[in-house]
Coordinates of C-alpha atoms in Angstrom, one line a residue:
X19 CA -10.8 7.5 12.2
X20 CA -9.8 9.4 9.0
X21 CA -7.8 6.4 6.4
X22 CA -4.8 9.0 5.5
X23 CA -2.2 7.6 3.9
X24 CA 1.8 8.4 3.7
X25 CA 3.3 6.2 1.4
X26 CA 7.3 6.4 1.6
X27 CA 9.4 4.9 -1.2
X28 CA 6.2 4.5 -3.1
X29 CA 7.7 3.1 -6.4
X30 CA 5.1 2.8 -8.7
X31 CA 2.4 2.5 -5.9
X32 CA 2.2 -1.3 -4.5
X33 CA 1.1 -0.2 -1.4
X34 CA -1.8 2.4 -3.2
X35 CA -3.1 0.0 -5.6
X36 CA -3.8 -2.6 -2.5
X37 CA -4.9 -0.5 0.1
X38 CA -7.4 1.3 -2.0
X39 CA -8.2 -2.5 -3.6
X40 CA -9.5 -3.3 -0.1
X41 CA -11.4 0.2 0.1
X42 CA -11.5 3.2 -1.9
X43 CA -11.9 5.3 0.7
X44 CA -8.1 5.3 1.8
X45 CA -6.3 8.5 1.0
X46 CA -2.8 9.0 0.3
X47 CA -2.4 12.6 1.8
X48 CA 1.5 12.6 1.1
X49 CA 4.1 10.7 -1.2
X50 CA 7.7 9.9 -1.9
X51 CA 9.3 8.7 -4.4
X52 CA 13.3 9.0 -5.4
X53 CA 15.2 7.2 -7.6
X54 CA 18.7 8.0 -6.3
X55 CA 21.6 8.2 -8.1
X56 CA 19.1 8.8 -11.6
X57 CA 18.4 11.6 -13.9
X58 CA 14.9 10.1 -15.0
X59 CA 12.7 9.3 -12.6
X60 CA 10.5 6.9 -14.0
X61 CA 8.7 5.6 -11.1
X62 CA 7.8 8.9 -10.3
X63 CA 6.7 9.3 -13.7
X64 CA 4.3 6.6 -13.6
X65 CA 3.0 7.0 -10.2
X66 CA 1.6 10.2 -10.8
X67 CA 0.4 9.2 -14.6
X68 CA -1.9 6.9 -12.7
X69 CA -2.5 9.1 -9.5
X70 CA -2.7 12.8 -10.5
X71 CA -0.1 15.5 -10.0
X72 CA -0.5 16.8 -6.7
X73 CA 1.8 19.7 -4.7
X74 CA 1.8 16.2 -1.8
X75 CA 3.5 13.7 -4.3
X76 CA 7.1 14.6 -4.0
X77 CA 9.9 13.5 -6.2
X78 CA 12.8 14.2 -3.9
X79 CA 15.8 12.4 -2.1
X80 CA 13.6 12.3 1.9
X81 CA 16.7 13.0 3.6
X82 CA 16.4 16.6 2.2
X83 CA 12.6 16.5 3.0
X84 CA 11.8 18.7 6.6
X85 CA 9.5 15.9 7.9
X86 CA 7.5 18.8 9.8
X87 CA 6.2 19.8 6.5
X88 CA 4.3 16.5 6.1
X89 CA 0.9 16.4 6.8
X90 CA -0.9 14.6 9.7
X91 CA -1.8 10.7 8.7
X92 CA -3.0 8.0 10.7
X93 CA -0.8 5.2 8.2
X94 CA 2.6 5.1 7.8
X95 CA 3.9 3.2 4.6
X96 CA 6.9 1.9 2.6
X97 CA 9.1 -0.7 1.7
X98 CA 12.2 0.3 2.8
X99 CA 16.2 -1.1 1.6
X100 CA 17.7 -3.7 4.1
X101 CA 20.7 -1.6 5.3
X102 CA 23.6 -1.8 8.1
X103 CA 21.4 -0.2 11.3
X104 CA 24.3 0.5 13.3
X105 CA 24.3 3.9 14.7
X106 CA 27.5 6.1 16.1
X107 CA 27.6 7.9 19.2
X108 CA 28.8 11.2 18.9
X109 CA 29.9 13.2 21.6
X110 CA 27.7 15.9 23.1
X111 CA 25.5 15.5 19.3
X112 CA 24.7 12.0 21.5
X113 CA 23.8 9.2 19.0
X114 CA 23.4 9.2 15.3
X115 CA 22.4 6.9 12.4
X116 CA 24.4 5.8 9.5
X117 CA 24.1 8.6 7.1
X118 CA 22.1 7.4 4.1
X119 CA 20.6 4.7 5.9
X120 CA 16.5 5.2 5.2
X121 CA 15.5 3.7 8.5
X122 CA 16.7 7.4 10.6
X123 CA 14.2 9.0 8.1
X124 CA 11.3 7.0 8.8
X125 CA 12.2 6.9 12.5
X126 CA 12.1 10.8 12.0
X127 CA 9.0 11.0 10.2
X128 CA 7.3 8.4 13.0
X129 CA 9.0 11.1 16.3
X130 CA 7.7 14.0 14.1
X131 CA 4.3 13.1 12.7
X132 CA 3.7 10.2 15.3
X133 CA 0.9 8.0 13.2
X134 CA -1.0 5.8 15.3
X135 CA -0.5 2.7 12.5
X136 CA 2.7 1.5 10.4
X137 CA 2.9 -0.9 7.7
X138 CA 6.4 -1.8 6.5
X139 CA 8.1 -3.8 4.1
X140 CA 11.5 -5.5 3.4
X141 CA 13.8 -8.2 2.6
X142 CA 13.5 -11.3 5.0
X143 CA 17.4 -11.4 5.8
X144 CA 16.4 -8.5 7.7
X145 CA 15.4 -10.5 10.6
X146 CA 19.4 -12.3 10.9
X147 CA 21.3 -9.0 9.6
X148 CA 24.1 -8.6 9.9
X149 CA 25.9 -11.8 9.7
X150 CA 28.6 -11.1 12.7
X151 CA 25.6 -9.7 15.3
X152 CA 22.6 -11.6 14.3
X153 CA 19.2 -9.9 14.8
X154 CA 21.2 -6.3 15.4
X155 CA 19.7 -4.6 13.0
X156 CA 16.1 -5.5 13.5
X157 CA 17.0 -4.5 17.4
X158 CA 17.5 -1.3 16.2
X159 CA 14.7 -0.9 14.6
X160 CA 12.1 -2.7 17.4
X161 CA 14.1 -0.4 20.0
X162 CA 13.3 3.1 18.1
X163 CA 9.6 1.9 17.6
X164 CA 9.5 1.3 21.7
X165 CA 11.2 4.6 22.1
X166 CA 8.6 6.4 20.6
X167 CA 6.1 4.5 22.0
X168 CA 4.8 2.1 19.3
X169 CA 4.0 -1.9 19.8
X170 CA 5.3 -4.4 16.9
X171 CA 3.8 -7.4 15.5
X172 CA 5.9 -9.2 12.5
X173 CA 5.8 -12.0 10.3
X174 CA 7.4 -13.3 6.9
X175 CA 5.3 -14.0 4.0
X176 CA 6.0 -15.7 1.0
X177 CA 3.1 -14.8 -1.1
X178 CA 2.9 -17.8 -3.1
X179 CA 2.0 -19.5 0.0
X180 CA -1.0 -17.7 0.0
X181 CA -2.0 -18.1 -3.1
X182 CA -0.6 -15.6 -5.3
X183 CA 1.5 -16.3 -8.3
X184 CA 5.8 -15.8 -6.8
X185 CA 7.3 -17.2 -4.3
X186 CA 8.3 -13.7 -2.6
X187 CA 9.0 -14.3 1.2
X188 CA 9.6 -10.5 2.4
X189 CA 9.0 -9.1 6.3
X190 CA 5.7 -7.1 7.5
X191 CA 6.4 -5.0 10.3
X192 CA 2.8 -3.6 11.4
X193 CA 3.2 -1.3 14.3
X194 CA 0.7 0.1 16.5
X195 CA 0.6 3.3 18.7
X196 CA 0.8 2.2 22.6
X197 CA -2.8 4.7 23.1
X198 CA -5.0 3.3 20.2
X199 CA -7.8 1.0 21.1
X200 CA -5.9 -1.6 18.7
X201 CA -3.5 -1.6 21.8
X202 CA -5.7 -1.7 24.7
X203 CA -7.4 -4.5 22.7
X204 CA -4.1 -6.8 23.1
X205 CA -2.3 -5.0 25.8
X206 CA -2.9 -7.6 28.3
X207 CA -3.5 -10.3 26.2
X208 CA -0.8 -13.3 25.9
X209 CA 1.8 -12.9 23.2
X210 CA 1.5 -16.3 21.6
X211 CA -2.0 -15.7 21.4
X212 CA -2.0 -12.4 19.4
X213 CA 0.2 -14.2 16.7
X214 CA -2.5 -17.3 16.7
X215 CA -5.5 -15.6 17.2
X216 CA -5.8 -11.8 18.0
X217 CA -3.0 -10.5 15.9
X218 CA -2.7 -8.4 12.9
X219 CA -1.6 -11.3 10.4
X220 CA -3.6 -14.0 11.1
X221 CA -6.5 -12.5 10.5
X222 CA -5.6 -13.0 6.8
X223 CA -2.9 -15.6 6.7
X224 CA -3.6 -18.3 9.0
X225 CA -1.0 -20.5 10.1
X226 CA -1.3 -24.1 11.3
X227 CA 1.4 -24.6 14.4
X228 CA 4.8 -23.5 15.4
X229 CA 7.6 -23.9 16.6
X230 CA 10.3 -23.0 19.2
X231 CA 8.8 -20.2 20.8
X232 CA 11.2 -17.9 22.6
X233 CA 10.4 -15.0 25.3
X234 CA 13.0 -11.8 25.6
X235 CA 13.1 -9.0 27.7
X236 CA 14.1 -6.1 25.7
X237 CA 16.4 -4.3 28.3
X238 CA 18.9 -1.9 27.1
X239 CA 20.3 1.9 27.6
X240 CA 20.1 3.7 24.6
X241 CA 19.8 2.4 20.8
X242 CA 23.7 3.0 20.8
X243 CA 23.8 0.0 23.4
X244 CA 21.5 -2.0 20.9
X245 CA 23.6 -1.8 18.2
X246 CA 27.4 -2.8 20.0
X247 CA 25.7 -5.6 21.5
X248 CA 22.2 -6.5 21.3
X249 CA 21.9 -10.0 20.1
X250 CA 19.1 -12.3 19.2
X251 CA 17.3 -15.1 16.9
X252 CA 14.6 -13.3 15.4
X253 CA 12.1 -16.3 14.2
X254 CA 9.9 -15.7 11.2
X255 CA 6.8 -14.5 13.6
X256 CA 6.6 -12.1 16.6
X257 CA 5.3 -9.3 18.5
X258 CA 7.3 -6.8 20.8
X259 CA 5.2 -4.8 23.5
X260 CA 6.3 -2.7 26.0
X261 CA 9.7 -4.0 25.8
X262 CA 9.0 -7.7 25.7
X263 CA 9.9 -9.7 22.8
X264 CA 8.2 -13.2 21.9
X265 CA 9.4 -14.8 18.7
X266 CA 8.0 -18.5 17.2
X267 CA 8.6 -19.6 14.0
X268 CA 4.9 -20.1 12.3
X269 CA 4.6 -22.9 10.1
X270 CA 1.5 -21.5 6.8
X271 CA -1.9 -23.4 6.2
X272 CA -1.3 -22.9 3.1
X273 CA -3.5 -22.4 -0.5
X274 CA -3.7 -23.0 -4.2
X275 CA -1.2 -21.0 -5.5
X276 CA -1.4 -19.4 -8.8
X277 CA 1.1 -20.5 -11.4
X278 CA 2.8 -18.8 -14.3
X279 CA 0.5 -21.0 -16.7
X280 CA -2.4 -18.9 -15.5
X281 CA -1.0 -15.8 -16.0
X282 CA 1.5 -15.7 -19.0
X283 CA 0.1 -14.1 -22.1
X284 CA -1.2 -17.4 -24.9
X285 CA -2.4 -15.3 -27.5
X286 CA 1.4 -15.2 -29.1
X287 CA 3.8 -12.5 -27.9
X288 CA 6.4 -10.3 -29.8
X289 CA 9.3 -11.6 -31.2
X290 CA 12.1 -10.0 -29.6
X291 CA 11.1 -12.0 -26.2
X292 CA 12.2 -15.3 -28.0
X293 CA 15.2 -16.7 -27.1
X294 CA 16.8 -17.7 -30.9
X295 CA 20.5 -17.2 -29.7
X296 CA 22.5 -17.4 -27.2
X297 CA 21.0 -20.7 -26.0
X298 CA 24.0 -22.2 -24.5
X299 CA 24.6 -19.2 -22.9
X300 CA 21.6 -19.3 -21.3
X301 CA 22.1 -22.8 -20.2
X302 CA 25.2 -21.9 -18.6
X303 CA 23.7 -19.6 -16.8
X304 CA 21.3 -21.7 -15.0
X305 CA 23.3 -24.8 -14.7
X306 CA 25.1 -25.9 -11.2
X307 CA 28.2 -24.7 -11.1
X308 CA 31.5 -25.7 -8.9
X309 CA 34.5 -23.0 -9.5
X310 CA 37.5 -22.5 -8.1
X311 CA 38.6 -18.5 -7.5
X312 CA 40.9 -16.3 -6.7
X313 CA 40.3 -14.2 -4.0
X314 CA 44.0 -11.8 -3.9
X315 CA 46.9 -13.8 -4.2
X316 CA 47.5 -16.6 -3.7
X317 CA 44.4 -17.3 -2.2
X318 CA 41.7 -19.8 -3.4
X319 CA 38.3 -20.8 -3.2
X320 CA 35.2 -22.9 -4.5
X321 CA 32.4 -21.0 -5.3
X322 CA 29.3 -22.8 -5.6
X323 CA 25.6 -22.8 -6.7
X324 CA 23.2 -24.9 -7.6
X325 CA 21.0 -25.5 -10.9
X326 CA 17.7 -23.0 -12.0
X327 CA 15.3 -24.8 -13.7
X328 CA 15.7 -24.3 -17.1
X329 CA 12.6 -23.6 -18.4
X330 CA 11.0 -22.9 -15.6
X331 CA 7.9 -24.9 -14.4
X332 CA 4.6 -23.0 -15.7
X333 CA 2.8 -25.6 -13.8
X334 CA 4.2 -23.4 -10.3
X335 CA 4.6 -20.0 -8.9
X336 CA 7.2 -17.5 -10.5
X337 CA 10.5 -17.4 -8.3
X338 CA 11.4 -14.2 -7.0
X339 CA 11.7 -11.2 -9.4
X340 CA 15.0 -9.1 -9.2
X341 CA 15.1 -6.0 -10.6
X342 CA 17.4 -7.7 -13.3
X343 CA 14.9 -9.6 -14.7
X344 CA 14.1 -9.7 -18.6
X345 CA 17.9 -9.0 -18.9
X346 CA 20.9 -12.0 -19.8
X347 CA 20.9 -12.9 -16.4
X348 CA 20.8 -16.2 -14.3
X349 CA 17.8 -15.1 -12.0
X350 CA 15.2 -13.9 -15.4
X351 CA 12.8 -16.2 -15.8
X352 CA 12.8 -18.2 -19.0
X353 CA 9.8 -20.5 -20.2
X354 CA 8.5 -22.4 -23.1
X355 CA 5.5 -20.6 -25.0
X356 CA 2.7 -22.1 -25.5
X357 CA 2.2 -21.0 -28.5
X358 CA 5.5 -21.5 -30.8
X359 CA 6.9 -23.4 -28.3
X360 CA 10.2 -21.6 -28.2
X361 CA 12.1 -20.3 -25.3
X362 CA 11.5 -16.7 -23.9
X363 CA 11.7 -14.6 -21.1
X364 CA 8.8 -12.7 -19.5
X365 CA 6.9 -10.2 -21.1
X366 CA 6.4 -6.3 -18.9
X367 CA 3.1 -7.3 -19.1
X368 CA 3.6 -10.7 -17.5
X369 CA 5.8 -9.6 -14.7
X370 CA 2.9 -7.1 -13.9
X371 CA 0.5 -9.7 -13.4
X372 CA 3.1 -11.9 -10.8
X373 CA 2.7 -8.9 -8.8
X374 CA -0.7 -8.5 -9.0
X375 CA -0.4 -4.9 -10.7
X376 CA -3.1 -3.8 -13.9
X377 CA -2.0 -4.7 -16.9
X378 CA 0.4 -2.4 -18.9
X379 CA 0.8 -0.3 -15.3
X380 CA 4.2 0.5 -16.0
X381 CA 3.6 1.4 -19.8
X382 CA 4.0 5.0 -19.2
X383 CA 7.0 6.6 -21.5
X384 CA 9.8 4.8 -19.2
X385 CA 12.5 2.5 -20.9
X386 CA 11.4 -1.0 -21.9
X387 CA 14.0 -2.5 -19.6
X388 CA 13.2 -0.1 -16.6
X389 CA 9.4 -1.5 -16.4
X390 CA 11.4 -4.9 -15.2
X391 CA 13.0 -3.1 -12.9
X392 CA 10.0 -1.6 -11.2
X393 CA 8.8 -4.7 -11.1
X394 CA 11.7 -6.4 -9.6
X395 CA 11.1 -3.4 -6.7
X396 CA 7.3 -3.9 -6.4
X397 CA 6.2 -5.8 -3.5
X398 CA 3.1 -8.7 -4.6
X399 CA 0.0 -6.0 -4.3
X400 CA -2.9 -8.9 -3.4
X401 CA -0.7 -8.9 -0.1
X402 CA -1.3 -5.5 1.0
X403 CA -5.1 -6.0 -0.3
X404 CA -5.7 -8.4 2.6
X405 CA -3.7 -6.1 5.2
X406 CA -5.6 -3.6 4.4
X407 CA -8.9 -5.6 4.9
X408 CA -7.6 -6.0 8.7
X409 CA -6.5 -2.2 8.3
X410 CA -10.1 -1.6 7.6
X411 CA -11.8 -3.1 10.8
X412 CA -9.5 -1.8 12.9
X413 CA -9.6 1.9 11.8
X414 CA -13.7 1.6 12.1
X415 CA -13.3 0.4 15.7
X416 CA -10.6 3.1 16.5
X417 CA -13.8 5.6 15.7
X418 CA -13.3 9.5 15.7

């Protein structure tokens, strides 16, 4: 089976670089990328300095984008924003996402094109969104994949688990089509075995046990009914098929993980990453903190956080990177340079390397400050490298 690509919300090209890591022969047929509410579009920029112009690489908002116009592929792609799911009915016009919300578009891209293989991204509070209907919004979204005929397998992975160099726990939703041989391979197989043994994840991050494993039968109207009251506790493993959930959360065998020490830049750095001022500020910042607030009048409360380490440990992983990091911010890494031994924050360069991207990717013509905030976007690339290993075998044994 051709390996044609559609990469959604392609930033500066996580998903690319890792696929075609795993196997150059993985083609990205069509692209999106749209930075909304922006007059520059940087990622764009740099997405195609690095991949080529091409008529297939679009640089527009998708919900303006006639998904009949994209071409056939065989993988579906994209991190996606963690949204509210909940859909409207509408009268005789029958049921209708949120405008905005970027799910309805890949749901129309999946009824439209119908790819026999998706590979998704997002935020792990996906699984328990939103906070008054736990586990509606991923309903929603399981119940529009069985609607068009697709099986899910799922799983949280904090990449620093294995191995890589930030502890970035983010959701993979890998979906197959219900006719591929993928399927028929699993279709009669026990749930709690695919996620141990036959599954899509373990192939490449193996777990050691689990627990509390939970069977659901996925029953429901329409996706309206879904979102006034579907209900559930989504664990941080699962597989739906054919309408029947089964969710365990899976406990890592975990490896070595790389640590900022082996990737910061020890050769000396420039100077206007030192932190010579603004110190105390800095350790405010980071410290715990126990405040009361004003929330209207006369209302009151304590808001509460704990402590960052400050500097933070180059002996482990980075933490998470926002898309605010470099900037006077309580989530930017600081550390202590080996070198002069003064406290700085991250070089481009460095946050590059915690996601496993080239060096000097994003040095391209966009704004110093905006290559953090690509990176703060990017998804850990080595991760989608291993997928697409298991991407790999299973596209040979789907054949022609």
């Amino acid at each position: 089976m051709e390996k044609t690509v559609c990469e959604l919300f392609a930033g500066v090209g996580g998903f690319r670089i890792g696929l075609e890591k795993s196997d150059k022969n993985w083609d990205t047929v069509w692209a999106n990328q749209w930075e909304p509410g922006k007059k520059s579009q940087h990622a764009f920029d740099c997405y195609v300095s690095h991949f080529g112009k091409n008529k297939n690489y679009i640089n527009e908002d998708i919900t303006n984008i006639d998904k009949k116009n994209i071409p056939n592929h065989n993988l579906l792609v994209g991190g996606f924003p963690c949204q509210d799911y909940s859909v409207a009915s509408t009268g005789a016009k029958g049921i209708e996402g949120k405008k905005g919300v970027l799910w309805w578009q890949i749901r129309e891209i999946l009824e439209k094109k119908s790819p026999k293989f998706v590979l998704l991204e997002n935020v792990d509070r996906l699984l328990k969104s939103p906070a008054s209907q736990r586990g509606r919004d991923f309903g929603v979204i399981l119940a529009c994949f069985n609607d068009l005929g697709y099986s899910v397998e799922w799983r949280v992975i904090n990449a620093a688990e294995y191995g890589f160099a930030q502890r970035r726990r983010r959701i993979f939703i890998f979906a197959c089509k219900n006719k591929t041989k993928y399927y028929h391979k699993i279709k009669n197989e026990n749930l709690e075995n695919i996620i141990h043994k036959d599954g899509f994840f373990v192939k490449q991050f193996d777990i050691d046990s689990s627990t509390n494993g939970e069977t659901y039968n996925f029953e429901y109207d329409d996706i309206f009914y879904v979102s006034e009251h579907f209900k559930f506790n989504f664990k941080n493993a699962g597989i739906m098929r054919k309408g029947k959930i089964y969710t365990e959360e899976v406990i890592p065998i975990q490896a070595k993980p790389t640590t900022l020490n082996q990737i910061i830049q020890k050769n000396g750095v420039d100077e206007k990453y030192l932190l010579v001022d603004n110190l105390d500020k800095w350790n405010v910042l980071k410290g715990a903190k126990d405040i009361i607030r004003k929330k209207g009048t006369p209302h009151e409360y304590h808001f509460r956080e704990g402590a960052i380490a400050f500097p933070d440990s180059l002996d482990k992983p980075a933490r998470t990177m926002l898309t605010s990091e470099g900037s006077i911010n309580r989530s930017t890494h600081v550390i202590e340079d080996p070198q002069s031994k003064c406290y700085r924050i991250l070089t481009p360069v460095e946050t590059e390397r915690i996601n496993g991207f080239p060096d000097n990717w994003t040095e391209t013509g966009m704004p110093h400050n905006f290559r953090y905030f690509c990176m703060g976007n990017a998804l850990v690339v080595g991760l989608i490298e291993k997928m697409g290993i298991t991407l790999n075998e299973i596209f040979e044994k789907e054949g022609n």
